[in-house]
Amino acid sequence: MPIPEDVTGEEIDKDVRQELQSLPKTLAEDVARNLVMVARLIDEDPEQAYAYAKIALRLASRVAAVREAAGFAAYANQAFSEALAEFRAARRMTGRVELWPVMADCERGLGRPEKTLDMAGAPEVGKLDKAGQVEMRLVAAGARRDMGQLDAAIVTLQSPELASNSVQPWTARLRYAYADALMAAGRTDEAREWFAKAVESDKDGSTDASDRLAALDGVEFVDALDDSEDSVEAAEAEPQPAAPAPGDADAETETDADSDEEVDEEVDEEVEEEAVAESVSEESVTVSEAVAPVGVPEFREPQQVAEESAEDESGKDGAGEARGGERDVAEGEVR
C-alpha cells in the first residue's frame, strides 16, 4: 500500500524503534513507516489502519510492538478474535500485563461476559497501574450490564476514583459510565447529576456527556451550517425564469425600439399642439386689440341734423356781426 513521502518512520515511539533494531535496517524502516500509518489512521479510518498493520505483521511478526499494533487495529474494526490472538502473542513476548483490560473486553466482544468477569478477578489486575485498574473496572461493569445486572454494574463502578474531585485522564469516562448505568436503571435525577460531572471533566470531548445532559434538560441543538445549506438548497430548488431565446431577445429589442419611437412621436405632437395654441392665443389678442370699439355715434334724424346745421350757421353769422360791431365801436372811439 502507498505511504506518503513525508512518513519516514522516525515518528514512532523510541521504545518501538528500539524493538525494531533487531531487524535489518531497510526492513526496520519499512515496518516503522507502516506502523506510523496505523497510528495515523486507526481513529479516522480503522480499515485502512488494519491493512497497514497486516503488512507490518507480515514483515515482522516476531516483534511484540508489531503484534500489539495489529491487535489494536483489529480491535478498532471489532475483529475481536484476531485482536485477542495478537494481544496474547504480545503479552507472551513481553510478559507485561498492560493489555489485560483490553483482552478482557475482547472476551466481552466475543459474547463471553463471564470470562471477562473471571479476568476482572484475576491476580493480574493487582499488577495494573491506576489507569489500568480503572479500565478493568469499566470493562467489568460493561460485562455486568451485558448480563442484565444493572445494579451490580453500578456497584462495580463505585470506587474512590469515582468519588475523587481530582480530574485524571480516566475521570470523564468513569463518570460517564456511571451516569449511563444510572440512566439505564431508571435513576434519572442521579444520572443527570453525574452527566453534569462528566461534562466538567471532559475537556477534550471524549464522550457525548454534554449531549446526554442537554437531552435530559430538554435542550435541542440546531446546526447552523446545516440550516444554511438547507437554505441554499431551497434557493437552488426554486424555479428560475427561463432565459429568452435569441429570437425572442431580438423581438423584444425591436418592440422596445418601436415603443420608444411611438413615445417620441406623441411627445412631438404634443409640443406642436402647444406651440399652435400659443400662436393662436397671441393672434387673438392682437386682433382683439385691433378691432376694439372706439365709440359708436348716436343716431339722429335727418331734420334734426339740418336744424342743428342751421343753428350752427346762424351762430356763426351772429358771432361775425358781433365782432363787426365791436370793430366799429372801437374805430369810433379812436376817431
mmCIF file of C-alpha atoms in Angstrom:
data_model
loop_
_atom_site.group_PDB
_atom_site.id
_atom_site.type_symbol
_atom_site.label_atom_id
_atom_site.label_comp_id
_atom_site.label_asym_id
_atom_site.label_seq_id
_atom_site.Cartn_x
_atom_site.Cartn_y
_atom_site.Cartn_z
ATOM 1 C CA MET A 1 0.000 0.000 0.000
ATOM 2 C CA PRO A 2 1.264 3.511 -0.750
ATOM 3 C CA ILE A 3 2.796 5.505 2.064
ATOM 4 C CA PRO A 4 3.165 9.318 1.861
ATOM 5 C CA GLU A 5 6.706 10.530 1.298
ATOM 6 C CA ASP A 6 6.628 12.642 4.432
ATOM 7 C CA VAL A 7 6.363 9.479 6.563
ATOM 8 C CA THR A 8 9.918 8.486 7.432
ATOM 9 C CA GLY A 9 9.377 6.021 10.301
ATOM 10 C CA GLU A 10 11.180 8.269 12.752
ATOM 11 C CA GLU A 11 7.787 9.328 14.124
ATOM 12 C CA ILE A 12 7.288 6.123 16.139
ATOM 13 C CA ASP A 13 7.933 5.825 19.849
ATOM 14 C CA LYS A 14 11.533 5.299 20.853
ATOM 15 C CA ASP A 15 10.712 2.011 22.635
ATOM 16 C CA VAL A 16 9.164 0.635 19.440
ATOM 17 C CA ARG A 17 12.141 1.854 17.433
ATOM 18 C CA GLN A 18 14.412 0.027 19.830
ATOM 19 C CA GLU A 19 12.481 -3.217 19.291
ATOM 20 C CA LEU A 20 12.884 -2.808 15.534
ATOM 21 C CA GLN A 21 16.650 -2.686 15.829
ATOM 22 C CA SER A 22 16.637 -6.471 15.733
ATOM 23 C CA LEU A 23 15.625 -6.219 12.068
ATOM 24 C CA PRO A 24 17.766 -5.282 9.064
ATOM 25 C CA LYS A 25 17.856 -1.517 8.612
ATOM 26 C CA THR A 26 15.811 -1.368 5.415
ATOM 27 C CA LEU A 27 13.233 -3.799 6.760
ATOM 28 C CA ALA A 28 13.040 -1.899 10.036
ATOM 29 C CA GLU A 29 12.350 1.337 8.125
ATOM 30 C CA ASP A 30 9.557 -0.289 6.128
ATOM 31 C CA VAL A 31 7.946 -1.728 9.254
ATOM 32 C CA ALA A 32 8.255 1.593 11.070
ATOM 33 C CA ARG A 33 6.580 3.507 8.259
ATOM 34 C CA ASN A 34 3.659 1.050 8.223
ATOM 35 C CA LEU A 35 3.288 1.375 11.989
ATOM 36 C CA VAL A 36 3.166 5.152 11.618
ATOM 37 C CA MET A 37 0.300 4.782 9.144
ATOM 38 C CA VAL A 38 -1.527 2.510 11.610
ATOM 39 C CA ALA A 39 -1.282 5.183 14.301
ATOM 40 C CA ARG A 40 -2.425 7.921 11.891
ATOM 41 C CA LEU A 41 -5.494 6.123 10.577
ATOM 42 C CA ILE A 42 -6.765 3.987 13.465
ATOM 43 C CA ASP A 43 -9.313 6.593 14.602
ATOM 44 C CA GLU A 44 -10.478 8.076 11.306
ATOM 45 C CA ASP A 45 -10.121 5.067 9.005
ATOM 46 C CA PRO A 46 -9.795 1.808 11.007
ATOM 47 C CA GLU A 47 -9.995 -0.425 7.945
ATOM 48 C CA GLN A 48 -7.037 1.245 6.277
ATOM 49 C CA ALA A 49 -5.138 1.150 9.552
ATOM 50 C CA TYR A 50 -5.747 -2.586 9.822
ATOM 51 C CA ALA A 51 -4.490 -3.070 6.266
ATOM 52 C CA TYR A 52 -1.185 -1.341 7.101
ATOM 53 C CA ALA A 53 -0.976 -3.381 10.329
ATOM 54 C CA LYS A 54 -1.274 -6.611 8.371
ATOM 55 C CA ILE A 55 1.637 -5.529 6.157
ATOM 56 C CA ALA A 56 3.783 -4.779 9.185
ATOM 57 C CA LEU A 57 2.735 -8.086 10.730
ATOM 58 C CA ARG A 58 3.772 -9.948 7.586
ATOM 59 C CA LEU A 59 7.165 -8.224 7.628
ATOM 60 C CA ALA A 60 7.942 -8.591 11.332
ATOM 61 C CA SER A 61 5.630 -10.979 13.156
ATOM 62 C CA ARG A 62 8.242 -11.705 15.848
ATOM 63 C CA VAL A 63 8.277 -8.101 17.101
ATOM 64 C CA ALA A 64 5.959 -7.561 20.088
ATOM 65 C CA ALA A 65 5.197 -3.941 19.133
ATOM 66 C CA VAL A 66 4.002 -5.105 15.729
ATOM 67 C CA ARG A 67 1.722 -7.755 17.264
ATOM 68 C CA GLU A 68 0.321 -5.195 19.667
ATOM 69 C CA ALA A 69 -0.326 -2.659 16.867
ATOM 70 C CA ALA A 70 -2.060 -5.354 14.816
ATOM 71 C CA GLY A 71 -4.188 -6.246 17.863
ATOM 72 C CA PHE A 72 -5.370 -2.654 18.362
ATOM 73 C CA ALA A 73 -6.119 -2.257 14.650
ATOM 74 C CA ALA A 74 -8.218 -5.435 14.696
ATOM 75 C CA TYR A 75 -9.937 -4.272 17.910
ATOM 76 C CA ALA A 76 -10.847 -0.959 16.230
ATOM 77 C CA ASN A 77 -12.542 -2.968 13.475
ATOM 78 C CA GLN A 78 -14.363 -5.139 16.050
ATOM 79 C CA ALA A 79 -12.417 -8.152 14.860
ATOM 80 C CA PHE A 80 -12.239 -9.328 18.458
ATOM 81 C CA SER A 81 -10.966 -12.851 17.822
ATOM 82 C CA GLU A 82 -7.975 -11.603 15.790
ATOM 83 C CA ALA A 83 -7.354 -8.831 18.280
ATOM 84 C CA LEU A 84 -7.337 -11.232 21.239
ATOM 85 C CA ALA A 85 -4.898 -13.530 19.458
ATOM 86 C CA GLU A 86 -2.488 -10.653 18.753
ATOM 87 C CA PHE A 87 -2.723 -9.315 22.319
ATOM 88 C CA ARG A 88 -2.000 -12.732 23.774
ATOM 89 C CA ALA A 89 1.009 -13.100 21.497
ATOM 90 C CA ALA A 90 2.346 -9.688 22.501
ATOM 91 C CA ARG A 91 1.854 -10.483 26.197
ATOM 92 C CA ARG A 92 3.752 -13.783 25.839
ATOM 93 C CA MET A 93 6.622 -11.936 24.188
ATOM 94 C CA THR A 94 6.893 -9.200 26.776
ATOM 95 C CA GLY A 95 5.346 -10.660 29.943
ATOM 96 C CA ARG A 96 3.638 -7.318 30.619
ATOM 97 C CA VAL A 97 0.070 -7.004 31.931
ATOM 98 C CA GLU A 98 -0.898 -3.657 30.401
ATOM 99 C CA LEU A 99 -3.050 -5.397 27.784
ATOM 100 C CA TRP A 100 -5.118 -7.306 30.338
ATOM 101 C CA PRO A 101 -8.179 -4.969 30.366
ATOM 102 C CA VAL A 102 -8.435 -4.819 26.546
ATOM 103 C CA MET A 103 -8.061 -8.600 26.372
ATOM 104 C CA ALA A 104 -10.967 -8.910 28.818
ATOM 105 C CA ASP A 105 -13.004 -6.544 26.677
ATOM 106 C CA CYS A 106 -12.330 -8.738 23.638
ATOM 107 C CA GLU A 107 -13.962 -11.567 25.601
ATOM 108 C CA ARG A 108 -16.983 -9.319 26.015
ATOM 109 C CA GLY A 109 -16.990 -8.618 22.307
ATOM 110 C CA LEU A 110 -16.982 -12.334 21.626
ATOM 111 C CA GLY A 111 -20.106 -12.749 23.782
ATOM 112 C CA ARG A 112 -18.322 -14.191 26.807
ATOM 113 C CA PRO A 113 -19.019 -11.753 29.689
ATOM 114 C CA GLU A 114 -18.451 -14.479 32.283
ATOM 115 C CA LYS A 115 -14.881 -14.871 31.048
ATOM 116 C CA THR A 116 -14.484 -11.112 31.343
ATOM 117 C CA LEU A 117 -15.566 -11.211 34.996
ATOM 118 C CA ASP A 118 -13.127 -14.053 35.643
ATOM 119 C CA MET A 119 -10.319 -11.921 34.246
ATOM 120 C CA ALA A 120 -11.518 -8.966 36.351
ATOM 121 C CA GLY A 121 -10.877 -11.051 39.461
ATOM 122 C CA ALA A 122 -7.514 -12.432 38.344
ATOM 123 C CA PRO A 123 -4.215 -11.606 40.126
ATOM 124 C CA GLU A 124 -3.008 -9.711 37.033
ATOM 125 C CA VAL A 125 -5.393 -6.859 37.895
ATOM 126 C CA GLY A 126 -3.418 -6.110 41.034
ATOM 127 C CA LYS A 127 -0.323 -5.552 38.894
ATOM 128 C CA LEU A 128 -2.001 -2.856 36.842
ATOM 129 C CA ASP A 129 -1.372 0.825 37.425
ATOM 130 C CA LYS A 130 -4.209 3.132 38.472
ATOM 131 C CA ALA A 131 -5.307 3.820 34.885
ATOM 132 C CA GLY A 132 -5.301 0.079 34.116
ATOM 133 C CA GLN A 133 -7.370 -0.715 37.206
ATOM 134 C CA VAL A 134 -9.979 1.909 36.286
ATOM 135 C CA GLU A 135 -10.104 0.496 32.766
ATOM 136 C CA MET A 136 -10.612 -3.000 34.176
ATOM 137 C CA ARG A 137 -13.458 -1.704 36.351
ATOM 138 C CA LEU A 138 -15.134 -0.159 33.278
ATOM 139 C CA VAL A 139 -14.848 -3.453 31.366
ATOM 140 C CA ALA A 140 -16.239 -5.463 34.277
ATOM 141 C CA ALA A 141 -19.204 -3.077 34.659
ATOM 142 C CA GLY A 142 -19.900 -3.487 30.967
ATOM 143 C CA ALA A 143 -19.905 -7.247 31.372
ATOM 144 C CA ARG A 144 -22.400 -6.939 34.223
ATOM 145 C CA ARG A 145 -24.696 -4.888 32.034
ATOM 146 C CA ASP A 146 -24.360 -7.435 29.235
ATOM 147 C CA MET A 147 -25.702 -9.976 31.725
ATOM 148 C CA GLY A 148 -28.591 -7.707 32.727
ATOM 149 C CA GLN A 149 -27.133 -6.948 36.147
ATOM 150 C CA LEU A 150 -27.615 -3.166 36.241
ATOM 151 C CA ASP A 151 -27.375 -2.775 39.995
ATOM 152 C CA ALA A 152 -24.203 -4.844 40.077
ATOM 153 C CA ALA A 153 -22.757 -2.687 37.279
ATOM 154 C CA ILE A 154 -23.490 0.454 39.308
ATOM 155 C CA VAL A 155 -21.821 -1.021 42.381
ATOM 156 C CA THR A 156 -18.796 -2.110 40.299
ATOM 157 C CA LEU A 157 -18.209 1.496 39.179
ATOM 158 C CA GLN A 158 -18.460 2.929 42.688
ATOM 159 C CA SER A 159 -14.879 3.489 43.786
ATOM 160 C CA PRO A 160 -12.509 6.049 45.286
ATOM 161 C CA GLU A 161 -11.608 7.134 41.741
ATOM 162 C CA LEU A 162 -15.267 7.919 41.027
ATOM 163 C CA ALA A 163 -15.719 9.898 44.242
ATOM 164 C CA SER A 164 -12.495 11.858 43.818
ATOM 165 C CA ASN A 165 -12.749 15.533 42.878
ATOM 166 C CA SER A 166 -9.439 15.471 41.040
ATOM 167 C CA VAL A 167 -9.592 15.155 37.267
ATOM 168 C CA GLN A 168 -7.492 12.389 35.745
ATOM 169 C CA PRO A 169 -7.339 11.077 32.165
ATOM 170 C CA TRP A 170 -9.895 8.400 33.030
ATOM 171 C CA THR A 171 -12.262 10.601 35.103
ATOM 172 C CA ALA A 172 -14.635 11.633 32.305
ATOM 173 C CA ARG A 173 -15.128 8.072 31.044
ATOM 174 C CA LEU A 174 -15.658 6.716 34.556
ATOM 175 C CA ARG A 175 -18.263 9.347 35.439
ATOM 176 C CA TYR A 176 -19.971 8.899 32.086
ATOM 177 C CA ALA A 177 -20.211 5.115 32.510
ATOM 178 C CA TYR A 178 -21.667 5.584 35.986
ATOM 179 C CA ALA A 179 -24.253 8.114 34.738
ATOM 180 C CA ASP A 180 -25.187 5.831 31.848
ATOM 181 C CA ALA A 181 -25.691 2.884 34.212
ATOM 182 C CA LEU A 182 -27.895 5.019 36.479
ATOM 183 C CA MET A 183 -29.914 6.117 33.472
ATOM 184 C CA ALA A 184 -30.412 2.503 32.386
ATOM 185 C CA ALA A 185 -31.616 1.680 35.901
ATOM 186 C CA GLY A 186 -34.210 4.464 35.740
ATOM 187 C CA ARG A 187 -32.465 6.728 38.256
ATOM 188 C CA THR A 188 -32.786 9.797 36.060
ATOM 189 C CA ASP A 189 -32.065 12.519 38.611
ATOM 190 C CA GLU A 190 -28.841 10.865 39.726
ATOM 191 C CA ALA A 191 -27.910 10.212 36.111
ATOM 192 C CA ARG A 192 -28.313 13.903 35.285
ATOM 193 C CA GLU A 193 -26.028 14.844 38.181
ATOM 194 C CA TRP A 194 -23.276 12.524 37.007
ATOM 195 C CA PHE A 195 -23.623 13.506 33.357
ATOM 196 C CA ALA A 196 -23.053 17.087 34.516
ATOM 197 C CA LYS A 197 -19.931 15.981 36.408
ATOM 198 C CA ALA A 198 -18.731 14.120 33.326
ATOM 199 C CA VAL A 199 -19.118 17.296 31.267
ATOM 200 C CA GLU A 200 -16.989 19.200 33.795
ATOM 201 C CA SER A 201 -14.126 16.730 33.451
ATOM 202 C CA ASP A 202 -14.430 16.012 29.717
ATOM 203 C CA LYS A 203 -12.150 18.735 28.416
ATOM 204 C CA ASP A 204 -11.313 17.069 25.114
ATOM 205 C CA GLY A 205 -14.825 15.872 24.249
ATOM 206 C CA SER A 206 -14.053 12.163 24.512
ATOM 207 C CA THR A 207 -17.680 11.450 25.488
ATOM 208 C CA ASP A 208 -21.083 12.764 24.446
ATOM 209 C CA ALA A 209 -21.935 13.721 28.021
ATOM 210 C CA SER A 210 -22.942 17.252 27.004
ATOM 211 C CA ASP A 211 -25.475 15.908 24.509
ATOM 212 C CA ARG A 212 -26.905 13.479 27.049
ATOM 213 C CA LEU A 213 -27.217 16.251 29.619
ATOM 214 C CA ALA A 214 -28.910 18.559 27.121
ATOM 215 C CA ALA A 215 -31.371 15.820 26.190
ATOM 216 C CA LEU A 216 -32.294 15.368 29.844
ATOM 217 C CA ASP A 217 -32.823 19.122 30.171
ATOM 218 C CA GLY A 218 -34.942 19.262 27.040
ATOM 219 C CA VAL A 219 -32.438 21.394 25.151
ATOM 220 C CA GLU A 220 -32.245 20.873 21.399
ATOM 221 C CA PHE A 221 -29.200 21.952 19.459
ATOM 222 C CA VAL A 222 -29.588 23.311 15.926
ATOM 223 C CA ASP A 223 -26.720 23.038 13.470
ATOM 224 C CA ALA A 224 -26.365 26.452 11.790
ATOM 225 C CA LEU A 225 -24.186 25.044 8.941
ATOM 226 C CA ASP A 226 -26.945 22.548 8.087
ATOM 227 C CA ASP A 227 -29.605 25.315 8.150
ATOM 228 C CA SER A 228 -27.545 27.453 5.828
ATOM 229 C CA GLU A 229 -27.019 24.507 3.494
ATOM 230 C CA ASP A 230 -30.757 23.795 3.545
ATOM 231 C CA SER A 231 -31.451 27.435 2.684
ATOM 232 C CA VAL A 232 -29.033 27.276 -0.229
ATOM 233 C CA GLU A 233 -30.598 24.043 -1.462
ATOM 234 C CA ALA A 234 -34.080 25.546 -1.169
ATOM 235 C CA ALA A 235 -32.987 28.612 -3.114
ATOM 236 C CA GLU A 236 -31.474 26.420 -5.808
ATOM 237 C CA ALA A 237 -34.665 24.353 -5.948
ATOM 238 C CA GLU A 238 -36.839 27.393 -6.694
ATOM 239 C CA PRO A 239 -37.744 27.667 -10.403
ATOM 240 C CA GLN A 240 -35.706 30.302 -12.141
ATOM 241 C CA PRO A 241 -37.107 32.395 -15.020
ATOM 242 C CA ALA A 242 -36.095 30.922 -18.342
ATOM 243 C CA ALA A 243 -33.627 32.940 -20.356
ATOM 244 C CA PRO A 244 -35.163 34.340 -23.542
ATOM 245 C CA ALA A 245 -34.171 32.726 -26.793
ATOM 246 C CA PRO A 246 -32.024 34.812 -29.160
ATOM 247 C CA GLY A 247 -35.028 35.405 -31.459
ATOM 248 C CA ASP A 248 -37.177 36.488 -28.532
ATOM 249 C CA ALA A 249 -34.493 38.873 -27.373
ATOM 250 C CA ASP A 250 -34.349 40.480 -30.830
ATOM 251 C CA ALA A 251 -38.123 40.712 -30.923
ATOM 252 C CA GLU A 252 -38.182 42.369 -27.512
ATOM 253 C CA THR A 253 -35.486 44.792 -28.658
ATOM 254 C CA GLU A 254 -37.487 45.724 -31.749
ATOM 255 C CA THR A 255 -40.667 46.111 -29.696
ATOM 256 C CA ASP A 256 -38.849 48.390 -27.262
ATOM 257 C CA ALA A 257 -37.491 50.446 -30.153
ATOM 258 C CA ASP A 258 -40.967 50.783 -31.677
ATOM 259 C CA SER A 259 -42.377 51.806 -28.335
ATOM 260 C CA ASP A 260 -39.666 54.454 -27.954
ATOM 261 C CA GLU A 261 -40.439 55.827 -31.423
ATOM 262 C CA GLU A 262 -44.161 55.997 -30.653
ATOM 263 C CA VAL A 263 -43.487 57.834 -27.432
ATOM 264 C CA ASP A 264 -41.208 60.311 -29.247
ATOM 265 C CA GLU A 265 -43.898 60.951 -31.881
ATOM 266 C CA GLU A 266 -46.531 61.536 -29.218
ATOM 267 C CA VAL A 267 -44.257 63.988 -27.446
ATOM 268 C CA ASP A 268 -43.542 65.853 -30.712
ATOM 269 C CA GLU A 269 -47.272 66.091 -31.468
ATOM 270 C CA GLU A 270 -47.984 67.459 -28.004
ATOM 271 C CA VAL A 271 -45.225 70.062 -28.386
ATOM 272 C CA GLU A 272 -46.601 71.140 -31.796
ATOM 273 C CA GLU A 273 -50.140 71.411 -30.414
ATOM 274 C CA GLU A 274 -48.918 73.560 -27.528
ATOM 275 C CA ALA A 275 -46.996 75.813 -29.951
ATOM 276 C CA VAL A 276 -50.071 76.244 -32.208
ATOM 277 C CA ALA A 277 -52.252 77.022 -29.198
ATOM 278 C CA GLU A 278 -49.830 79.720 -28.028
ATOM 279 C CA SER A 279 -49.656 81.210 -31.559
ATOM 280 C CA VAL A 280 -53.417 81.325 -31.855
ATOM 281 C CA SER A 281 -53.711 82.915 -28.453
ATOM 282 C CA GLU A 282 -51.222 85.680 -29.389
ATOM 283 C CA GLU A 283 -53.066 86.366 -32.692
ATOM 284 C CA SER A 284 -56.372 86.552 -30.875
ATOM 285 C CA VAL A 285 -55.006 89.187 -28.547
ATOM 286 C CA THR A 286 -53.690 91.241 -31.475
ATOM 287 C CA VAL A 287 -56.958 91.065 -33.405
ATOM 288 C CA SER A 288 -58.930 91.941 -30.321
ATOM 289 C CA GLU A 289 -56.815 94.998 -29.777
ATOM 290 C CA ALA A 290 -57.199 95.964 -33.470
ATOM 291 C CA VAL A 291 -60.981 95.737 -33.548
ATOM 292 C CA ALA A 292 -61.612 97.106 -30.089
ATOM 293 C CA PRO A 293 -64.613 99.678 -30.221
ATOM 294 C CA VAL A 294 -63.661 103.418 -30.202
ATOM 295 C CA GLY A 295 -67.157 104.780 -29.656
ATOM 296 C CA VAL A 296 -70.443 104.349 -31.556
ATOM 297 C CA PRO A 297 -72.073 107.623 -32.887
ATOM 298 C CA GLU A 298 -75.582 108.405 -31.703
ATOM 299 C CA PHE A 299 -78.288 108.022 -34.365
ATOM 300 C CA ARG A 300 -80.162 111.261 -35.257
ATOM 301 C CA GLU A 301 -82.981 112.081 -37.678
ATOM 302 C CA PRO A 302 -82.080 113.991 -40.850
ATOM 303 C CA GLN A 303 -84.358 117.012 -39.888
ATOM 304 C CA GLN A 304 -82.609 117.219 -36.557
ATOM 305 C CA VAL A 305 -79.313 117.220 -38.325
ATOM 306 C CA ALA A 306 -80.447 120.039 -40.692
ATOM 307 C CA GLU A 307 -81.715 122.151 -37.820
ATOM 308 C CA GLU A 308 -78.501 121.704 -35.942
ATOM 309 C CA SER A 309 -76.589 122.737 -39.073
ATOM 310 C CA ALA A 310 -78.779 125.903 -39.444
ATOM 311 C CA GLU A 311 -78.226 126.806 -35.831
ATOM 312 C CA ASP A 312 -74.555 126.391 -36.328
ATOM 313 C CA GLU A 313 -74.578 128.709 -39.363
ATOM 314 C CA SER A 314 -76.737 131.280 -37.547
ATOM 315 C CA GLY A 315 -74.417 131.191 -34.635
ATOM 316 C CA LYS A 316 -71.518 131.784 -36.898
ATOM 317 C CA ASP A 317 -73.225 134.821 -38.526
ATOM 318 C CA GLY A 318 -74.182 136.324 -35.187
ATOM 319 C CA ALA A 319 -70.751 135.921 -33.972
ATOM 320 C CA GLY A 320 -69.457 137.622 -37.049
ATOM 321 C CA GLU A 321 -71.837 140.544 -36.674
ATOM 322 C CA ALA A 322 -70.905 140.914 -33.077
ATOM 323 C CA ARG A 323 -67.317 141.003 -33.959
ATOM 324 C CA GLY A 324 -68.028 143.566 -36.710
ATOM 325 C CA GLY A 325 -69.933 145.768 -34.278
ATOM 326 C CA GLU A 326 -67.163 145.588 -31.826
ATOM 327 C CA ARG A 327 -64.756 146.716 -34.501
ATOM 328 C CA ASP A 328 -66.986 149.687 -35.438
ATOM 329 C CA VAL A 329 -67.239 150.807 -31.830
ATOM 330 C CA ALA A 330 -63.638 150.606 -31.441
ATOM 331 C CA GLU A 331 -62.920 152.567 -34.580
ATOM 332 C CA GLY A 332 -65.392 155.294 -33.478
ATOM 333 C CA GLU A 333 -63.720 155.709 -30.208
ATOM 334 C CA VAL A 334 -60.461 156.041 -31.912
ATOM 335 C CA ARG A 335 -61.706 158.582 -34.190
#
